[in-house]
XYZ file of C-alpha atoms in Angstrom:
663
model
C 3.087 13.651 72.598
C 7.291 13.461 72.652
C 9.351 13.951 75.457
C 8.003 17.478 76.602
C 10.787 16.569 79.979
C 12.245 19.763 77.776
C 8.739 22.711 78.154
C 10.738 24.157 81.051
C 13.948 24.856 80.085
C 13.720 28.135 77.824
C 14.329 28.537 73.885
C 17.117 31.208 72.576
C 14.753 32.881 71.249
C 15.880 36.485 69.288
C 13.224 38.781 69.704
C 11.626 40.856 67.250
C 9.892 43.554 69.271
C 8.679 46.046 66.435
C 5.093 47.388 65.951
C 4.898 46.173 63.189
C 1.918 46.106 60.597
C -0.578 43.770 61.965
C -2.279 41.747 58.543
C -6.226 42.536 57.984
C -7.844 42.518 61.030
C -11.064 40.273 61.430
C -13.317 39.654 63.960
C -12.983 37.468 67.003
C -15.442 34.926 68.215
C -14.338 34.450 70.858
C -17.764 32.679 71.788
C -17.064 30.092 68.839
C -13.836 29.106 70.011
C -14.927 28.113 73.875
C -17.497 25.345 72.279
C -14.810 24.052 70.309
C -12.461 24.209 73.288
C -15.495 22.857 75.188
C -15.846 20.327 72.670
C -11.914 19.764 72.337
C -12.035 18.135 75.875
C -15.140 15.613 74.650
C -12.835 14.526 72.221
C -10.061 13.229 74.683
C -12.011 11.774 76.945
C -11.536 8.073 77.074
C -15.011 7.846 77.371
C -16.660 11.065 76.386
C -19.540 12.435 77.951
C -21.334 13.140 74.800
C -21.203 12.553 71.545
C -18.337 12.790 68.950
C -19.281 10.858 65.597
C -15.468 9.136 65.055
C -15.248 8.569 69.233
C -15.705 5.266 70.794
C -14.901 4.248 74.954
C -11.398 3.434 74.693
C -9.092 1.482 77.412
C -12.498 0.072 79.008
C -10.194 -2.538 81.173
C -7.764 0.366 82.963
C -7.246 -0.573 86.047
C -9.659 -3.547 85.846
C -12.348 -1.541 84.283
C -11.699 1.737 87.699
C -9.999 3.751 85.754
C -11.581 3.821 82.271
C -12.476 7.285 83.008
C -10.640 10.430 82.544
C -8.831 12.639 79.554
C -6.002 11.579 77.038
C -3.585 13.732 77.726
C -1.650 15.021 73.682
C -1.966 13.588 70.654
C -1.121 10.167 72.750
C -3.127 8.179 75.018
C -1.278 8.137 78.692
C -3.346 9.525 81.904
C -0.542 11.889 82.478
C -2.355 12.247 86.061
C -0.541 15.738 86.529
C -1.567 17.342 83.634
C -4.971 17.191 83.980
C -5.346 17.680 87.310
C -3.725 20.782 86.401
C -5.679 21.688 83.918
C -9.218 20.971 85.388
C -8.363 22.951 88.371
C -7.708 25.862 85.190
C -10.612 25.411 84.066
C -12.916 26.081 86.818
C -10.813 28.734 87.882
C -12.073 29.864 84.039
C -15.392 29.739 85.299
C -15.177 30.498 88.640
C -14.141 33.509 88.214
C -15.223 34.906 84.778
C -19.049 32.999 85.024
C -20.599 34.726 82.471
C -17.858 34.286 79.858
C -19.331 30.188 79.450
C -23.738 30.884 80.552
C -23.591 33.501 77.569
C -22.233 30.993 75.234
C -24.003 28.960 76.708
C -20.354 26.976 78.264
C -21.845 26.207 81.296
C -23.493 22.640 81.497
C -20.238 21.956 78.483
C -17.454 22.604 81.520
C -19.522 20.780 83.494
C -19.322 17.737 81.982
C -15.923 18.341 81.034
C -14.869 18.645 84.095
C -17.044 15.992 85.700
C -14.933 13.803 84.118
C -12.047 13.885 85.485
C -13.014 14.416 89.697
C -14.887 10.785 89.417
C -11.231 9.753 87.959
C -9.656 11.623 90.619
C -12.131 9.857 92.798
C -11.165 6.678 90.845
C -7.647 7.048 91.020
C -7.687 6.747 95.046
C -7.908 5.079 98.238
C -8.176 6.633 100.931
C -7.886 3.292 103.063
C -3.913 2.628 101.905
C -3.198 6.220 101.228
C -3.095 5.082 97.689
C -3.481 7.839 94.242
C -2.819 6.595 91.094
C -0.279 8.923 89.071
C -0.850 7.872 85.114
C -2.043 4.877 83.411
C -0.713 4.021 80.708
C 2.988 3.795 79.764
C 4.394 6.677 77.321
C 7.364 3.990 75.352
C 4.624 1.843 75.123
C 2.130 4.187 73.684
C 4.749 5.766 71.101
C 5.539 3.176 68.885
C 2.399 2.840 68.415
C 0.493 5.491 65.825
C -3.946 4.351 65.894
C -5.959 4.780 67.557
C -7.221 5.221 71.555
C -10.478 2.227 70.027
C -8.237 -0.313 69.346
C -4.988 0.690 70.646
C -5.703 -1.638 74.996
C -6.325 -4.930 71.892
C -2.894 -4.134 70.733
C -1.631 -3.050 72.898
C -2.583 -6.861 75.401
C -2.287 -9.243 72.013
C 1.619 -7.944 72.366
C 1.657 -8.352 76.106
C 1.982 -5.158 77.069
C -1.328 -4.210 79.314
C -1.038 -0.657 80.827
C 0.568 -0.134 83.339
C -1.106 1.675 87.244
C 0.680 3.873 88.382
C 0.454 5.158 92.243
C 2.431 6.971 95.125
C 1.497 6.265 98.146
C 3.491 6.249 101.805
C 6.193 4.256 101.073
C 7.051 7.144 98.070
C 4.965 10.019 97.875
C 3.741 11.981 95.145
C 2.867 15.955 96.957
C 2.976 17.278 92.626
C 0.472 15.302 91.795
C -1.280 14.674 95.457
C -1.569 18.526 95.721
C -3.109 19.281 92.659
C -5.665 16.482 92.769
C -6.601 18.314 96.077
C -6.602 21.619 93.629
C -9.082 20.141 91.778
C -11.253 18.321 93.699
C -11.888 21.911 95.094
C -11.978 23.894 92.429
C -14.560 21.791 91.156
C -16.790 21.624 94.254
C -16.630 25.588 93.960
C -17.757 25.327 90.585
C -20.594 22.785 90.689
C -21.486 24.639 93.972
C -21.945 28.190 92.462
C -23.432 26.194 88.851
C -25.143 24.415 90.513
C -24.347 21.662 88.143
C -23.842 18.315 91.016
C -25.316 16.865 93.625
C -24.847 18.356 97.389
C -23.187 14.704 97.812
C -21.345 15.307 94.968
C -19.579 18.366 96.039
C -19.296 17.049 99.451
C -17.842 12.992 98.057
C -15.059 15.259 96.488
C -14.773 17.759 99.117
C -13.543 15.409 101.816
C -11.303 13.396 99.290
C -9.778 17.397 98.610
C -9.289 17.393 102.339
C -7.539 13.690 102.761
C -5.430 14.490 98.830
C -4.284 17.055 99.721
C -3.137 15.724 103.857
C -0.917 12.572 102.132
C 0.395 14.872 99.614
C 1.814 17.108 102.268
C 1.897 13.984 104.761
C 5.051 12.583 102.056
C 6.906 15.390 100.899
C 8.769 14.012 97.808
C 8.762 15.082 94.122
C 6.288 12.179 91.959
C 9.105 12.100 88.793
C 10.922 10.065 91.626
C 8.706 7.586 92.869
C 6.675 7.450 89.150
C 8.469 5.360 86.648
C 9.311 7.232 83.488
C 7.305 10.319 84.289
C 10.062 12.020 84.318
C 10.846 11.505 80.203
C 7.415 12.761 79.974
C 6.419 15.379 82.908
C 9.024 15.505 84.772
C 9.061 17.917 88.862
C 11.261 20.346 87.811
C 9.803 23.012 90.057
C 10.110 20.696 92.807
C 6.733 19.794 95.135
C 6.180 22.769 96.833
C 4.447 24.709 94.848
C 1.437 22.659 94.380
C 1.195 22.174 98.104
C 1.236 25.918 98.057
C -1.799 25.337 94.877
C -3.287 23.280 96.488
C -3.230 24.144 99.896
C -5.458 27.718 99.366
C -7.399 25.831 97.061
C -8.344 24.255 100.634
C -9.165 27.851 101.983
C -10.971 29.212 99.916
C -14.003 25.814 100.577
C -13.828 24.851 103.014
C -12.710 29.481 104.978
C -9.528 27.262 107.450
C -6.911 28.914 108.626
C -5.084 26.124 108.166
C -4.638 26.180 105.343
C -4.321 29.726 104.063
C -1.032 29.550 106.664
C 0.521 26.655 104.920
C 0.004 28.405 101.506
C 1.714 31.570 103.318
C 4.318 29.017 104.063
C 5.204 27.104 101.696
C 4.955 29.579 98.217
C 7.970 31.107 96.795
C 7.857 33.332 93.524
C 8.174 31.833 90.592
C 9.975 33.538 87.863
C 9.066 36.540 86.054
C 10.232 35.559 83.239
C 7.555 32.636 83.156
C 4.029 32.149 83.804
C 1.698 29.388 85.357
C 1.442 26.403 83.491
C 1.670 22.198 84.896
C 4.624 22.068 86.161
C 5.063 26.265 87.863
C 1.884 26.973 89.598
C 3.265 29.880 91.693
C 1.489 32.364 89.430
C -1.504 31.679 90.056
C -0.597 30.640 93.429
C 0.176 34.520 93.694
C -2.955 35.319 92.992
C -5.763 33.858 95.918
C -3.092 33.947 98.194
C -3.628 38.478 97.371
C -7.789 37.283 97.624
C -7.306 36.219 100.795
C -4.244 38.653 102.101
C -4.394 42.125 100.623
C -2.052 44.014 102.669
C 0.827 41.421 101.753
C 2.613 43.523 99.319
C 4.923 40.418 98.683
C 2.213 39.163 95.368
C 0.808 42.233 93.872
C 4.627 43.402 93.197
C 5.087 39.609 91.869
C 2.678 39.410 89.924
C 2.529 43.103 88.287
C 6.425 42.571 88.040
C 5.321 38.862 85.354
C 3.056 40.464 83.001
C 5.144 44.309 82.648
C 7.611 41.303 81.790
C 5.575 39.910 79.158
C 4.050 42.658 77.651
C 7.545 44.814 77.385
C 10.728 42.342 77.248
C 9.032 38.912 76.114
C 10.292 38.042 72.719
C 7.373 39.291 70.040
C 7.161 38.097 66.602
C 6.951 41.526 64.103
C 2.265 40.438 64.877
C 2.664 40.388 68.577
C 2.542 37.036 69.861
C 4.704 36.266 72.798
C 7.410 33.144 72.745
C 9.025 32.771 75.313
C 9.353 28.882 74.472
C 10.767 26.868 70.851
C 7.602 24.018 72.198
C 3.772 24.981 72.959
C 5.121 28.546 72.666
C 0.972 29.488 72.499
C 0.170 27.644 75.852
C 2.426 30.610 77.508
C 1.108 32.659 76.234
C -2.894 32.073 76.614
C -2.339 31.402 80.346
C -0.227 34.321 80.547
C -3.045 35.739 79.303
C -5.598 34.636 81.890
C -3.713 35.869 83.892
C -3.334 39.392 83.191
C -7.166 39.201 82.935
C -7.804 37.813 86.448
C -4.895 40.243 87.939
C -6.725 43.531 85.647
C -9.453 41.372 87.649
C -8.076 42.909 90.979
C -6.550 45.840 90.260
C -7.611 47.213 86.985
C -5.470 48.142 84.368
C -6.175 49.186 80.535
C -2.613 48.034 79.411
C -3.531 44.196 81.056
C -6.334 43.655 79.012
C -4.978 45.189 75.729
C -2.423 42.737 76.644
C -4.782 39.491 76.717
C -6.947 40.352 74.054
C -3.621 40.398 71.844
C -2.943 37.334 72.406
C -6.033 34.855 72.000
C -5.894 37.313 68.716
C -3.261 36.277 67.266
C -4.080 33.238 67.879
C -7.188 33.156 66.244
C -6.313 34.240 62.896
C -5.632 38.241 64.063
C -1.613 37.782 62.976
C 0.156 38.238 59.645
C -0.383 35.216 57.838
C -4.174 35.126 58.543
C -3.498 31.861 60.483
C -5.989 30.578 63.776
C -3.900 27.981 65.437
C -7.307 26.687 66.650
C -9.158 23.362 64.134
C -11.392 23.984 62.907
C -11.836 27.594 64.118
C -11.910 30.420 60.266
C -11.119 29.767 57.323
C -7.044 28.766 57.986
C -6.635 26.465 60.839
C -4.185 23.767 61.352
C -5.434 21.143 58.630
C -2.774 17.875 60.356
C -2.182 18.581 64.388
C 0.016 15.431 65.647
C -2.473 13.800 67.193
C -3.121 10.071 66.333
C -7.238 10.075 67.575
C -7.226 13.336 64.679
C -6.137 11.097 62.347
C -7.892 8.408 61.750
C -4.782 6.271 59.720
C -5.471 2.113 59.531
C -1.303 1.814 58.910
C -0.012 2.449 61.915
C 2.176 5.280 60.757
C 1.767 8.907 60.656
C 2.770 10.303 57.346
C 0.316 7.980 55.440
C -3.088 5.529 55.425
C -4.634 8.507 54.491
C -1.935 11.337 54.351
C -4.841 13.871 55.141
C -6.114 13.385 58.700
C -9.940 12.510 58.766
C -11.295 14.230 61.415
C -12.161 18.095 62.031
C -10.372 17.911 66.030
C -12.292 21.443 66.823
C -10.695 22.964 68.825
C -6.982 22.084 70.188
C -5.213 24.601 69.721
C -1.552 23.839 68.172
C 1.868 24.504 69.895
C 2.028 27.650 67.497
C 5.611 29.280 66.137
C 8.821 28.601 67.469
C 10.343 30.963 67.514
C 10.047 35.174 67.148
C 8.662 35.432 64.013
C 5.911 34.862 62.548
C 6.344 32.528 59.578
C 7.544 29.984 61.684
C 4.825 27.799 62.348
C 4.565 23.747 60.522
C 1.105 22.513 59.804
C 2.414 19.000 59.712
C 1.720 15.927 61.696
C 4.757 15.517 62.515
C 6.201 18.030 63.994
C 4.905 17.766 67.584
C 6.876 20.847 68.482
C 4.498 23.476 66.449
C 1.259 21.170 65.707
C 0.051 18.928 69.117
C -2.313 19.844 71.085
C -3.151 18.826 74.759
C -5.277 19.007 78.095
C -3.020 21.726 79.232
C -2.525 23.360 76.024
C -6.472 24.517 76.443
C -6.764 25.500 79.220
C -5.381 28.406 79.995
C -6.486 29.383 77.314
C -10.111 28.875 77.356
C -9.972 31.185 80.854
C -8.786 33.986 78.780
C -11.936 32.793 76.576
C -13.738 33.724 79.383
C -12.922 36.606 80.524
C -13.443 38.399 77.600
C -16.352 36.511 76.574
C -17.033 38.721 79.915
C -15.727 41.771 79.436
C -17.977 42.042 76.466
C -20.907 41.749 78.844
C -22.769 40.131 75.262
C -22.231 36.661 73.482
C -23.781 35.295 70.669
C -25.109 31.605 71.792
C -22.889 29.455 69.318
C -23.993 25.966 67.314
C -24.128 22.316 67.928
C -19.739 21.408 66.485
C -20.499 20.083 62.975
C -21.327 17.346 62.383
C -18.953 15.207 60.346
C -19.855 13.237 57.469
C -18.434 9.535 57.098
C -15.819 8.041 55.598
C -14.824 5.738 53.066
C -14.223 2.742 56.113
C -14.485 -0.470 53.792
C -13.337 -1.534 51.131
C -12.850 -4.211 48.082
C -10.020 -4.874 45.642
C -10.238 -8.367 42.986
C -7.975 -10.049 41.228
C -8.015 -13.038 38.776
C -5.184 -15.083 39.627
C -5.778 -18.173 37.735
C -8.192 -19.286 34.965
C -8.533 -23.360 33.438
C -10.652 -25.321 31.536
C -8.940 -29.246 31.938
C -10.658 -28.883 34.549
C -12.901 -25.298 34.216
C -11.719 -22.966 37.492
C -12.053 -19.549 38.780
C -8.957 -18.735 41.101
C -9.927 -16.002 42.728
C -7.480 -13.255 44.488
C -10.268 -11.081 47.022
C -8.347 -8.588 49.217
C -10.790 -6.992 51.888
C -9.753 -3.710 52.950
C -11.256 -2.116 57.677
C -10.195 1.264 57.762
C -13.195 2.367 60.380
C -13.093 5.498 61.470
C -16.687 6.262 62.979
C -15.566 5.501 64.913
C -12.727 2.787 64.724
C -13.944 -0.522 66.118
C -13.378 -4.353 65.435
C -16.082 -5.805 64.199
C -16.331 -9.536 62.998
C -15.950 -9.133 59.386
C -17.426 -10.951 55.611
C -17.919 -10.877 52.698
C -19.487 -12.380 49.984
C -18.995 -13.358 46.010
C -21.326 -13.752 43.539
C -21.481 -15.822 40.753
C -23.865 -16.175 37.851
C -24.309 -19.830 37.037
C -26.759 -19.152 34.120
C -24.211 -21.081 32.245
C -23.515 -23.911 33.772
C -27.650 -24.963 34.637
C -27.502 -24.229 30.065
C -25.004 -28.355 30.770
C -28.304 -29.600 31.914
C -26.703 -31.065 34.951
C -30.083 -33.117 36.662
C -28.559 -32.877 40.059
C -28.695 -29.453 40.498
C -25.915 -26.139 40.014
C -24.236 -26.661 43.199
C -23.132 -30.094 43.230
C -20.959 -29.461 40.226
C -19.285 -26.449 41.845
C -16.257 -27.404 43.823
C -15.126 -24.190 46.658
C -11.525 -24.383 47.756
C -9.067 -22.459 49.613
C -5.305 -22.050 49.232
C -4.330 -18.784 51.370
C -6.508 -16.602 53.362
C -5.513 -14.414 56.209
C -6.351 -14.685 59.376
C -8.396 -18.043 58.927
C -12.167 -17.906 58.202
C -14.431 -19.680 57.998
C -16.082 -20.373 54.074
C -20.087 -21.068 53.566
C -20.908 -23.474 50.599
C -22.920 -21.957 47.850
C -25.737 -20.453 48.164
C -28.893 -20.129 46.407
C -29.835 -15.606 46.524
C -31.908 -15.703 42.965
C -32.715 -17.475 39.528
C -29.013 -19.087 38.641
C -26.753 -16.449 41.106
C -25.566 -17.968 44.063
C -22.961 -16.515 46.727
C -20.195 -17.688 48.941
C -19.731 -16.189 52.447
C -15.807 -14.659 53.226
C -16.332 -14.790 57.540
C -13.751 -13.224 59.960
C -15.127 -13.689 63.869
C -13.652 -10.468 65.314
C -10.788 -11.938 66.958
C -9.597 -12.669 63.882
C -10.996 -9.702 60.859
C -8.501 -7.129 59.817
C -8.552 -4.059 62.017
C -7.739 0.178 61.119
C -4.351 -1.041 62.819
C -1.418 -1.386 60.723
C -0.509 -1.857 56.916
C -0.637 -5.096 57.033
C -3.229 -5.695 59.856
C -6.091 -4.167 58.011
C -6.377 -6.104 55.449
C -7.160 -9.954 54.176
C -6.148 -11.230 51.647
C -8.335 -13.934 50.490
C -7.343 -16.947 47.014
C -10.842 -18.979 46.516
C -10.966 -21.354 43.869
C -14.424 -21.919 42.357
C -13.777 -25.715 40.563
C -16.742 -26.909 37.849
C -17.326 -30.830 38.649
C -18.105 -33.825 35.788
C -18.200 -31.833 33.800
C -17.219 -33.457 30.147
C -15.023 -31.974 27.792
C -17.355 -29.713 25.463
C -19.065 -28.884 29.090
C -16.238 -27.217 30.389
C -15.362 -25.113 26.821
C -19.077 -23.408 28.027
C -16.980 -22.078 32.283
C -17.075 -18.573 32.028
C -17.494 -16.893 35.287
C -16.862 -12.778 33.586
C -20.573 -11.979 34.162
C -20.886 -12.759 37.469
C -22.690 -10.339 39.683
C -18.524 -9.810 41.785
C -16.569 -10.558 39.218
C -15.382 -6.570 38.888
C -15.205 -6.572 42.480
C -14.999 -3.836 44.655
C -18.906 -1.835 45.384
C -19.948 -5.914 44.149
C -18.483 -7.649 46.595
C -20.707 -6.425 49.596
C -19.365 -6.758 53.094
C -20.885 -7.667 55.678
C -21.219 -7.568 59.901
C -23.649 -10.231 62.421
C -25.602 -10.369 58.700
C -25.585 -6.215 58.503
C -24.759 -4.925 54.646
C -21.603 -2.033 55.472
C -20.685 -2.277 52.340
C -21.051 -2.388 48.369
C -24.060 -4.164 46.726
C -26.406 -6.914 46.015
C -27.363 -8.298 41.904
C -29.117 -5.423 41.008
C -27.938 -2.911 42.037
C -26.949 -0.347 40.410
C -24.358 2.097 42.218
C -26.185 4.978 41.358
C -28.917 4.834 41.822
C -28.058 4.087 46.103
C -24.409 4.568 48.127
C -22.677 1.588 49.378
C -23.470 1.375 52.605
C -19.596 2.941 54.662
C -21.141 3.065 57.858
C -22.121 -0.163 59.598
C -24.227 -1.227 60.808
C -26.418 0.279 59.433
C -28.570 -1.541 55.641
C -28.581 -0.699 52.060
C -31.406 0.394 50.441
C -31.191 -1.619 48.028
C -33.578 -1.482 43.902
C -32.860 -3.346 41.405
C -32.098 -2.094 38.101
C -32.092 -3.877 35.100
C -28.821 -1.740 34.338
C -26.770 -1.481 36.181
C -23.180 -0.673 35.023
C -20.504 -4.054 33.962
C -17.189 -1.669 34.837
C -14.130 -4.056 34.405
C -12.247 -1.974 36.886
C -11.184 -2.999 40.483
C -11.145 -0.637 43.025
C -9.907 -0.586 46.575
C -10.014 2.428 49.719
């Protein structure tokens, strides 16, 4: 995520309000899209609540371990609490309003698990004794200085002297936006857990108590959180102020507790937002208006504001020829999909066919019903974004957005990308470097998920999607070997062996070693009486990471190996151009030999002489890459998934290719 303070500055967009012919219309699968969206939130979790094959536990020491949970914000790994808590509230609300939208496709439990990641995190973030609430974990500028997997970043930051900060709001400097949103998230989740039976009564009571306490803090110590949290203004500045979050939190607590004092607070604080805007992480006045209408349906200011808002979107919002409503160049589809949710929520209260049609048109556009046939949800449809601006999905190993690899390794199923930048259908760019059109974020998917649920509920029927496809594990290791020099007086061969560690399922820091297998039949033929090993010296000239080098070990017959080993602390890791590779230079020298014996020295028959998969790698003694002597690459695949043991089958016809292999 790049600096997003400009999100609320309306881009100057030329409207193309023309009803042009659409591209070929495909029947959208709202249920599949919703299941993918739930998967996206699992992938965003610092510790995923259920397996995502390429994700591991990240930042286990955030807040000394107390704040290890929560969601990463976007394509980065900062835990920005204002948009995180907003996203949880909107997700819970969509399920409360359209319960069959989740139950019919079998997504209720997945949503419950995702919400609990956030409610647990809020509980860990709140100290009722000191009235302190964590507003952010991590530093945006430090985080954005790196492009690597979250599983490795904590260690890299610590080594650079940049531990992840924990930023709080407290009575000494309030933070009503983030606290009001935390209260709303807990209250809406308590209602959802109760409605669906997906949490215990004790847990519901726990988060209810915390919601009341945190709201009291927000209301008592009224101050913009961006005035109190250092640096957050460059990323999630509070443009709208805190009154909208105070009203939002109050109306959710009214729904939860029935206490009229909260309704009085909400009505006194609320004011209408912009008709030409929509609900978002900074301004929740549109959503609050719907809930206030529920409590006070005779008060026409709420219905008047909402009808004017939706009508503006239908009739006045800049529109692409394909029908997408674009009110901002940055993350445009997050706004249109959230307004689709607003329209469906309002239609539930004041049925209006044009509102449903509007909502469906925006969601269908996102799912590929547009002139380009372009889905804007990763993994959905036949043409979807391949290169979202997301460090984890990229799976790079060189601390570079652009390369290594150039393609994206992982499919971030369900992620809604930013979308078109103006009112032309062709302005979208599927570029990893374009964080305006192609970044993803937790708040992007929140309103989108609710709108999907609303459309599923309206249909009254749904398929039950199968599990998200499991990725096959790709290449994670490589070895490149070349000969530095060789000679005959005495006989020696010096190898340059470079080990590459590119783990991505998940990225991980592990001990690593390689074994070079040498066939010393030529030395055996020299007739030494005191054994082969006593006449081979192993020396090293240059070793990255200070690995240890073992003595020669007999493998079988006249085949020996030496092993070069790194502990996890100094082994290569997929975190930079110099970090993911480790070069070693090892020399084998024949000792105590005559000139005639030196002339017989030849390493070309060594199993490992050609490098690549013939230099097997191990982690904690378990083979993770390559082949052992006598095993043909044609008969078994290299072990690349660590830690698993490679099945080996002797094959006397093993190939003797002379090219080295790198991955």
